[in-house]
Amino acid sequence: EVQLVESGGGLVQPGGSLRLSCAASGFTFSNYWLSWVRQAPGKGLEWVANIKEDGSEKYYVDSVKGRFTISRDNAKNSVYLEMNSLRAEDTAIYYCARRRTMDVWGQGTTVTVSS
Amino acid sequence: DVVMTQSPLSLPVTLGQPASISCRSSQSLVYSDGNTYLNWFQQRPGQSPRRLIYKVSNRDSGVPDRFSGSGSGTDFTLKISRVEAEDVGVYYCMQGTHWPPWTFGQGTKVEVK
């Protein structure tokens, strides 16, 4: 079964940092782009970042450029989102998804930025 | 950035009746390879999103055939031929032609009358 499982969310103060992880199983991880998408409370979906199969290309939404870093470890079938200088507006459920077209989604991990 | 505009934002439906959601893009979504990268997602209450349709009209595995996608250029439609109770939720269109960024519509909430 194709599966993505996110972890690493939690409560963090403004200006703090957090590292999200997404563990994949059931498919050949190194053959796929991976994406992060977030959903603020009661709001719609927002693409955050994605990374090419070999990690050679990475793209970010403007609002997180310079603060978030996407990476992957194909040996561990995992993709990560390092989040620094967190702001209240980063509060959301963060989903990882397979491909740029997001054909498979994880269950999400919740990030709350609050003092 | 390409702006995706959905209508209506709220859609009360009667079970067994058809439903239709419109999605318009601020630029043509035809890519240089000839494909149109317009996807539809369903998000049921309390669940993660699920892709229903890719490249305008291709249903994902396991998606009931009452769901269909159509359109071209800048105008796209998701249709449900006969709404069932399990179809309640929010539906999003998303473009993957002009990137970055990949952009979603605001979402259309489908609820039973």
Short mmCIF file of N, CA, C and O in Angstrom, two decimals, chain B residues 14-110:
data_model
loop_
_atom_site.label_atom_id
_atom_site.label_comp_id
_atom_site.label_asym_id
_atom_site.label_seq_id
_atom_site.Cartn_x
_atom_site.Cartn_y
_atom_site.Cartn_z
N THR B 14 -29.05 18.35 -3.51
CA THR B 14 -30.02 17.33 -3.12
C THR B 14 -29.45 15.97 -3.51
O THR B 14 -28.96 15.81 -4.63
N LEU B 15 -29.49 15.04 -2.57
CA LEU B 15 -28.96 13.71 -2.86
C LEU B 15 -29.64 13.14 -4.09
O LEU B 15 -30.86 13.23 -4.25
N GLY B 16 -28.83 12.54 -4.97
CA GLY B 16 -29.36 11.95 -6.19
C GLY B 16 -29.42 12.91 -7.36
O GLY B 16 -29.65 12.49 -8.51
N GLN B 17 -29.21 14.20 -7.09
CA GLN B 17 -29.23 15.20 -8.15
C GLN B 17 -27.81 15.52 -8.61
O GLN B 17 -26.84 15.28 -7.89
N PRO B 18 -27.67 16.10 -9.81
CA PRO B 18 -26.32 16.45 -10.29
C PRO B 18 -25.80 17.72 -9.62
O PRO B 18 -26.56 18.52 -9.07
N ALA B 19 -24.47 17.87 -9.68
CA ALA B 19 -23.80 19.07 -9.16
C ALA B 19 -22.65 19.43 -10.08
O ALA B 19 -22.04 18.53 -10.70
N SER B 20 -22.34 20.71 -10.15
CA SER B 20 -21.29 21.18 -11.05
C SER B 20 -20.50 22.30 -10.39
O SER B 20 -21.08 23.21 -9.77
N ILE B 21 -19.18 22.23 -10.50
CA ILE B 21 -18.29 23.25 -9.94
C ILE B 21 -17.42 23.80 -11.07
O ILE B 21 -16.85 23.03 -11.86
N SER B 22 -17.33 25.11 -11.12
CA SER B 22 -16.53 25.77 -12.15
C SER B 22 -15.18 26.21 -11.60
O SER B 22 -15.07 26.62 -10.44
N CYS B 23 -14.17 26.15 -12.43
CA CYS B 23 -12.82 26.62 -12.07
C CYS B 23 -12.26 27.37 -13.26
O CYS B 23 -12.21 26.81 -14.38
N ARG B 24 -11.85 28.60 -13.03
CA ARG B 24 -11.27 29.40 -14.11
C ARG B 24 -9.86 29.84 -13.73
O ARG B 24 -9.61 30.22 -12.57
N SER B 25 -8.96 29.81 -14.68
CA SER B 25 -7.59 30.22 -14.46
C SER B 25 -7.33 31.56 -15.13
O SER B 25 -7.97 31.91 -16.12
N SER B 26 -6.38 32.30 -14.58
CA SER B 26 -6.07 33.63 -15.12
C SER B 26 -5.22 33.57 -16.38
O SER B 26 -5.04 34.59 -17.05
N GLN B 27 -4.71 32.37 -16.69
CA GLN B 27 -3.97 32.16 -17.94
C GLN B 27 -4.32 30.78 -18.48
O GLN B 27 -4.76 29.92 -17.71
N SER B 28 -4.13 30.59 -19.76
CA SER B 28 -4.35 29.27 -20.32
C SER B 28 -3.46 28.24 -19.62
O SER B 28 -2.29 28.52 -19.33
N LEU B 29 -4.01 27.06 -19.37
CA LEU B 29 -3.26 26.01 -18.68
C LEU B 29 -2.68 24.97 -19.64
O LEU B 29 -2.25 23.90 -19.20
N VAL B 30 -2.65 25.29 -20.91
CA VAL B 30 -2.02 24.39 -21.87
C VAL B 30 -0.52 24.52 -21.76
O VAL B 30 0.04 25.61 -21.93
N TYR B 31 0.16 23.43 -21.48
CA TYR B 31 1.61 23.42 -21.34
C TYR B 31 2.28 23.24 -22.69
O TYR B 31 1.63 22.85 -23.66
N SER B 32 3.57 23.47 -22.74
CA SER B 32 4.32 23.38 -24.00
C SER B 32 4.32 21.96 -24.57
O SER B 32 4.55 21.77 -25.77
N ASP B 33 4.05 20.96 -23.72
CA ASP B 33 4.02 19.58 -24.21
C ASP B 33 2.63 19.19 -24.73
O ASP B 33 2.39 18.03 -25.07
N GLY B 34 1.70 20.14 -24.72
CA GLY B 34 0.36 19.89 -25.22
C GLY B 34 -0.63 19.45 -24.15
O GLY B 34 -1.83 19.43 -24.40
N ASN B 35 -0.13 19.09 -22.99
CA ASN B 35 -1.01 18.67 -21.90
C ASN B 35 -1.52 19.89 -21.13
O ASN B 35 -0.90 20.96 -21.13
N THR B 36 -2.64 19.68 -20.45
CA THR B 36 -3.23 20.70 -19.59
C THR B 36 -3.24 20.16 -18.17
O THR B 36 -3.94 19.20 -17.86
N TYR B 37 -2.42 20.80 -17.30
CA TYR B 37 -2.22 20.26 -15.95
C TYR B 37 -3.19 20.90 -14.96
O TYR B 37 -2.84 21.77 -14.16
N LEU B 38 -4.44 20.42 -15.03
CA LEU B 38 -5.50 20.88 -14.14
C LEU B 38 -6.02 19.67 -13.38
O LEU B 38 -6.45 18.69 -14.00
N ASN B 39 -5.93 19.74 -12.05
CA ASN B 39 -6.35 18.63 -11.20
C ASN B 39 -7.50 19.07 -10.29
O ASN B 39 -7.64 20.25 -9.98
N TRP B 40 -8.27 18.08 -9.86
CA TRP B 40 -9.34 18.29 -8.89
C TRP B 40 -9.09 17.42 -7.66
O TRP B 40 -8.70 16.24 -7.79
N PHE B 41 -9.34 18.00 -6.49
CA PHE B 41 -9.16 17.29 -5.23
C PHE B 41 -10.45 17.37 -4.41
O PHE B 41 -11.19 18.35 -4.48
N GLN B 42 -10.68 16.32 -3.64
CA GLN B 42 -11.80 16.28 -2.71
C GLN B 42 -11.23 16.22 -1.29
O GLN B 42 -10.28 15.47 -1.03
N GLN B 43 -11.80 16.99 -0.39
CA GLN B 43 -11.43 16.90 1.02
C GLN B 43 -12.71 16.71 1.84
O GLN B 43 -13.47 17.65 2.05
N ARG B 44 -12.93 15.50 2.29
CA ARG B 44 -14.07 15.22 3.16
C ARG B 44 -13.81 15.78 4.54
O ARG B 44 -12.64 15.99 4.92
N PRO B 45 -14.85 16.04 5.31
CA PRO B 45 -14.66 16.62 6.65
C PRO B 45 -13.72 15.79 7.50
O PRO B 45 -13.87 14.56 7.62
N GLY B 46 -12.70 16.46 8.05
CA GLY B 46 -11.76 15.80 8.94
C GLY B 46 -10.74 14.91 8.26
O GLY B 46 -9.98 14.22 8.95
N GLN B 47 -10.70 14.91 6.94
CA GLN B 47 -9.77 14.03 6.22
C GLN B 47 -8.74 14.83 5.42
O GLN B 47 -8.88 16.03 5.22
N SER B 48 -7.72 14.13 4.98
CA SER B 48 -6.74 14.71 4.07
C SER B 48 -7.36 14.86 2.68
O SER B 48 -8.31 14.15 2.34
N PRO B 49 -6.80 15.76 1.89
CA PRO B 49 -7.27 15.84 0.50
C PRO B 49 -6.98 14.54 -0.25
O PRO B 49 -6.08 13.77 0.11
N ARG B 50 -7.74 14.35 -1.32
CA ARG B 50 -7.60 13.17 -2.16
C ARG B 50 -7.72 13.64 -3.60
O ARG B 50 -8.65 14.39 -3.92
N ARG B 51 -6.81 13.23 -4.45
CA ARG B 51 -6.93 13.63 -5.86
C ARG B 51 -8.01 12.79 -6.54
O ARG B 51 -8.02 11.57 -6.41
N LEU B 52 -8.89 13.47 -7.28
CA LEU B 52 -9.96 12.81 -8.01
C LEU B 52 -9.67 12.72 -9.50
O LEU B 52 -9.92 11.70 -10.14
N ILE B 53 -9.20 13.85 -10.04
CA ILE B 53 -9.05 14.03 -11.48
C ILE B 53 -7.69 14.66 -11.76
O ILE B 53 -7.28 15.58 -11.05
N TYR B 54 -7.00 14.18 -12.78
CA TYR B 54 -5.76 14.81 -13.23
C TYR B 54 -5.81 15.08 -14.72
O TYR B 54 -6.53 14.40 -15.46
N LYS B 55 -5.04 16.06 -15.16
CA LYS B 55 -5.03 16.49 -16.56
C LYS B 55 -6.45 16.62 -17.11
O LYS B 55 -6.82 16.00 -18.10
N VAL B 56 -7.24 17.41 -16.40
CA VAL B 56 -8.59 17.85 -16.78
C VAL B 56 -9.67 16.79 -16.61
O VAL B 56 -10.71 17.06 -16.02
N SER B 57 -9.42 15.58 -17.15
CA SER B 57 -10.54 14.65 -17.27
C SER B 57 -10.21 13.21 -16.91
O SER B 57 -11.07 12.33 -17.09
N ASN B 58 -9.03 12.94 -16.40
CA ASN B 58 -8.63 11.57 -16.08
C ASN B 58 -8.93 11.25 -14.63
O ASN B 58 -8.36 11.87 -13.72
N ARG B 59 -9.82 10.27 -14.42
CA ARG B 59 -10.16 9.90 -13.04
C ARG B 59 -9.06 9.05 -12.41
O ARG B 59 -8.51 8.14 -13.06
N ASP B 60 -8.76 9.32 -11.15
CA ASP B 60 -7.80 8.50 -10.41
C ASP B 60 -8.42 7.14 -10.10
O ASP B 60 -9.66 6.97 -10.10
N SER B 61 -7.56 6.18 -9.81
CA SER B 61 -8.01 4.84 -9.47
C SER B 61 -8.94 4.87 -8.25
O SER B 61 -8.65 5.55 -7.26
N GLY B 62 -10.05 4.17 -8.36
CA GLY B 62 -10.98 4.10 -7.23
C GLY B 62 -11.99 5.23 -7.17
O GLY B 62 -12.89 5.19 -6.32
N VAL B 63 -11.88 6.19 -8.05
CA VAL B 63 -12.83 7.31 -8.06
C VAL B 63 -14.09 6.89 -8.82
O VAL B 63 -13.99 6.43 -9.96
N PRO B 64 -15.24 7.04 -8.19
CA PRO B 64 -16.47 6.60 -8.87
C PRO B 64 -16.70 7.34 -10.18
O PRO B 64 -16.34 8.51 -10.33
N ASP B 65 -17.33 6.65 -11.13
CA ASP B 65 -17.51 7.26 -12.45
C ASP B 65 -18.61 8.32 -12.47
O ASP B 65 -18.86 8.93 -13.51
N ARG B 66 -19.24 8.58 -11.34
CA ARG B 66 -20.17 9.72 -11.29
C ARG B 66 -19.42 11.06 -11.28
O ARG B 66 -20.02 12.11 -11.49
N PHE B 67 -18.10 11.01 -11.02
CA PHE B 67 -17.27 12.21 -11.09
C PHE B 67 -16.67 12.33 -12.49
O PHE B 67 -16.11 11.36 -13.02
N SER B 68 -16.76 13.51 -13.07
CA SER B 68 -16.14 13.74 -14.37
C SER B 68 -15.60 15.15 -14.45
O SER B 68 -16.14 16.08 -13.84
N GLY B 69 -14.51 15.29 -15.19
CA GLY B 69 -13.89 16.59 -15.38
C GLY B 69 -13.86 16.94 -16.85
O GLY B 69 -13.71 16.06 -17.71
N SER B 70 -14.01 18.22 -17.13
CA SER B 70 -13.98 18.67 -18.51
C SER B 70 -13.44 20.09 -18.57
O SER B 70 -13.23 20.74 -17.53
N GLY B 71 -13.24 20.56 -19.80
CA GLY B 71 -12.80 21.94 -19.99
C GLY B 71 -11.54 22.04 -20.82
O GLY B 71 -10.94 21.03 -21.21
N SER B 72 -11.14 23.27 -21.05
CA SER B 72 -9.93 23.53 -21.82
C SER B 72 -9.51 24.98 -21.62
O SER B 72 -10.34 25.81 -21.20
N GLY B 73 -8.25 25.24 -21.93
CA GLY B 73 -7.75 26.62 -21.87
C GLY B 73 -7.79 27.20 -20.47
O GLY B 73 -6.88 26.94 -19.67
N THR B 74 -8.82 28.00 -20.18
CA THR B 74 -8.94 28.65 -18.88
C THR B 74 -10.20 28.27 -18.13
O THR B 74 -10.39 28.72 -16.99
N ASP B 75 -11.08 27.48 -18.73
CA ASP B 75 -12.36 27.15 -18.11
C ASP B 75 -12.53 25.65 -17.92
O ASP B 75 -12.46 24.89 -18.89
N PHE B 76 -12.79 25.27 -16.68
CA PHE B 76 -12.85 23.85 -16.34
C PHE B 76 -14.04 23.59 -15.43
O PHE B 76 -14.50 24.48 -14.71
N THR B 77 -14.52 22.33 -15.47
CA THR B 77 -15.70 21.96 -14.69
C THR B 77 -15.54 20.59 -14.10
O THR B 77 -15.05 19.67 -14.77
N LEU B 78 -15.95 20.46 -12.84
CA LEU B 78 -16.08 19.15 -12.19
C LEU B 78 -17.56 18.89 -12.03
O LEU B 78 -18.29 19.73 -11.49
N LYS B 79 -18.00 17.73 -12.51
CA LYS B 79 -19.40 17.37 -12.40
C LYS B 79 -19.57 16.09 -11.60
O LYS B 79 -18.78 15.16 -11.73
N ILE B 80 -20.61 16.09 -10.78
CA ILE B 80 -21.03 14.88 -10.08
C ILE B 80 -22.41 14.55 -10.64
O ILE B 80 -23.34 15.35 -10.53
N SER B 81 -22.54 13.38 -11.26
CA SER B 81 -23.79 13.08 -11.98
C SER B 81 -24.97 12.90 -11.02
O SER B 81 -26.08 13.36 -11.30
N ARG B 82 -24.72 12.22 -9.92
CA ARG B 82 -25.76 12.02 -8.90
C ARG B 82 -25.07 12.06 -7.55
O ARG B 82 -24.32 11.15 -7.21
N VAL B 83 -25.32 13.11 -6.79
CA VAL B 83 -24.61 13.31 -5.52
C VAL B 83 -25.02 12.26 -4.49
O VAL B 83 -26.22 12.01 -4.30
N GLU B 84 -24.01 11.69 -3.84
CA GLU B 84 -24.26 10.77 -2.74
C GLU B 84 -23.78 11.42 -1.44
O GLU B 84 -22.99 12.37 -1.46
N ALA B 85 -24.22 10.88 -0.33
CA ALA B 85 -23.89 11.45 0.98
C ALA B 85 -22.38 11.54 1.20
O ALA B 85 -21.87 12.49 1.80
N GLU B 86 -21.63 10.57 0.70
CA GLU B 86 -20.18 10.54 0.89
C GLU B 86 -19.45 11.60 0.07
O GLU B 86 -18.24 11.78 0.22
N ASP B 87 -20.15 12.31 -0.79
CA ASP B 87 -19.53 13.35 -1.61
C ASP B 87 -19.46 14.70 -0.90
O ASP B 87 -18.86 15.66 -1.44
N VAL B 88 -20.06 14.79 0.27
CA VAL B 88 -20.01 16.04 1.03
C VAL B 88 -18.56 16.36 1.40
O VAL B 88 -17.80 15.49 1.83
N GLY B 89 -18.19 17.62 1.21
CA GLY B 89 -16.84 18.05 1.52
C GLY B 89 -16.48 19.28 0.71
O GLY B 89 -17.34 19.96 0.15
N VAL B 90 -15.18 19.56 0.65
CA VAL B 90 -14.70 20.72 -0.10
C VAL B 90 -13.89 20.23 -1.30
O VAL B 90 -13.07 19.32 -1.17
N TYR B 91 -14.13 20.85 -2.43
CA TYR B 91 -13.47 20.47 -3.67
C TYR B 91 -12.57 21.62 -4.14
O TYR B 91 -12.97 22.79 -4.13
N TYR B 92 -11.36 21.26 -4.54
CA TYR B 92 -10.37 22.24 -4.98
C TYR B 92 -9.87 21.90 -6.39
O TYR B 92 -9.59 20.74 -6.67
N CYS B 93 -9.72 22.92 -7.21
CA CYS B 93 -8.96 22.73 -8.44
C CYS B 93 -7.54 23.22 -8.19
O CYS B 93 -7.30 24.01 -7.26
N MET B 94 -6.61 22.75 -9.00
CA MET B 94 -5.21 23.14 -8.85
C MET B 94 -4.53 23.09 -10.20
O MET B 94 -4.75 22.14 -10.97
N GLN B 95 -3.71 24.10 -10.48
CA GLN B 95 -2.99 24.10 -11.75
C GLN B 95 -1.51 23.74 -11.53
O GLN B 95 -0.89 24.18 -10.56
N GLY B 96 -0.99 22.98 -12.48
CA GLY B 96 0.42 22.59 -12.44
C GLY B 96 1.12 22.88 -13.75
O GLY B 96 2.09 22.19 -14.11
N THR B 97 0.63 23.88 -14.46
CA THR B 97 1.22 24.24 -15.76
C THR B 97 2.24 25.35 -15.63
O THR B 97 3.35 25.25 -16.17
N HIS B 98 1.86 26.43 -14.93
CA HIS B 98 2.75 27.59 -14.77
C HIS B 98 3.28 27.59 -13.35
O HIS B 98 2.62 28.03 -12.41
N TRP B 99 4.50 27.09 -13.21
CA TRP B 99 5.07 26.92 -11.87
C TRP B 99 6.51 27.38 -11.84
O TRP B 99 7.16 27.41 -12.87
N PRO B 100 7.07 27.71 -10.64
CA PRO B 100 6.28 27.81 -9.41
C PRO B 100 5.51 29.13 -9.38
O PRO B 100 5.84 30.05 -10.13
N PRO B 101 4.51 29.30 -8.55
CA PRO B 101 4.00 28.29 -7.62
C PRO B 101 2.91 27.43 -8.25
O PRO B 101 2.33 27.80 -9.26
N TRP B 102 2.64 26.29 -7.65
CA TRP B 102 1.47 25.50 -7.97
C TRP B 102 0.32 26.15 -7.17
O TRP B 102 0.48 26.41 -5.98
N THR B 103 -0.80 26.42 -7.83
CA THR B 103 -1.84 27.20 -7.17
C THR B 103 -3.19 26.49 -7.18
O THR B 103 -3.57 25.85 -8.15
N PHE B 104 -3.88 26.66 -6.04
CA PHE B 104 -5.19 26.06 -5.84
C PHE B 104 -6.29 27.12 -5.95
O PHE B 104 -6.04 28.31 -5.68
N GLY B 105 -7.49 26.66 -6.28
CA GLY B 105 -8.66 27.51 -6.14
C GLY B 105 -9.02 27.64 -4.67
O GLY B 105 -8.45 26.96 -3.81
N GLN B 106 -10.01 28.50 -4.37
CA GLN B 106 -10.37 28.78 -2.98
C GLN B 106 -11.11 27.63 -2.32
O GLN B 106 -11.23 27.58 -1.09
N GLY B 107 -11.64 26.73 -3.12
CA GLY B 107 -12.42 25.62 -2.60
C GLY B 107 -13.92 25.85 -2.74
O GLY B 107 -14.39 26.99 -2.59
N THR B 108 -14.65 24.78 -3.01
CA THR B 108 -16.12 24.82 -3.08
C THR B 108 -16.67 23.82 -2.09
O THR B 108 -16.35 22.63 -2.17
N LYS B 109 -17.47 24.31 -1.16
CA LYS B 109 -18.03 23.43 -0.13
C LYS B 109 -19.33 22.85 -0.63
O LYS B 109 -20.30 23.58 -0.90
N VAL B 110 -19.38 21.53 -0.75
CA VAL B 110 -20.59 20.82 -1.17
C VAL B 110 -21.28 20.26 0.07
O VAL B 110 -20.66 19.53 0.85
#
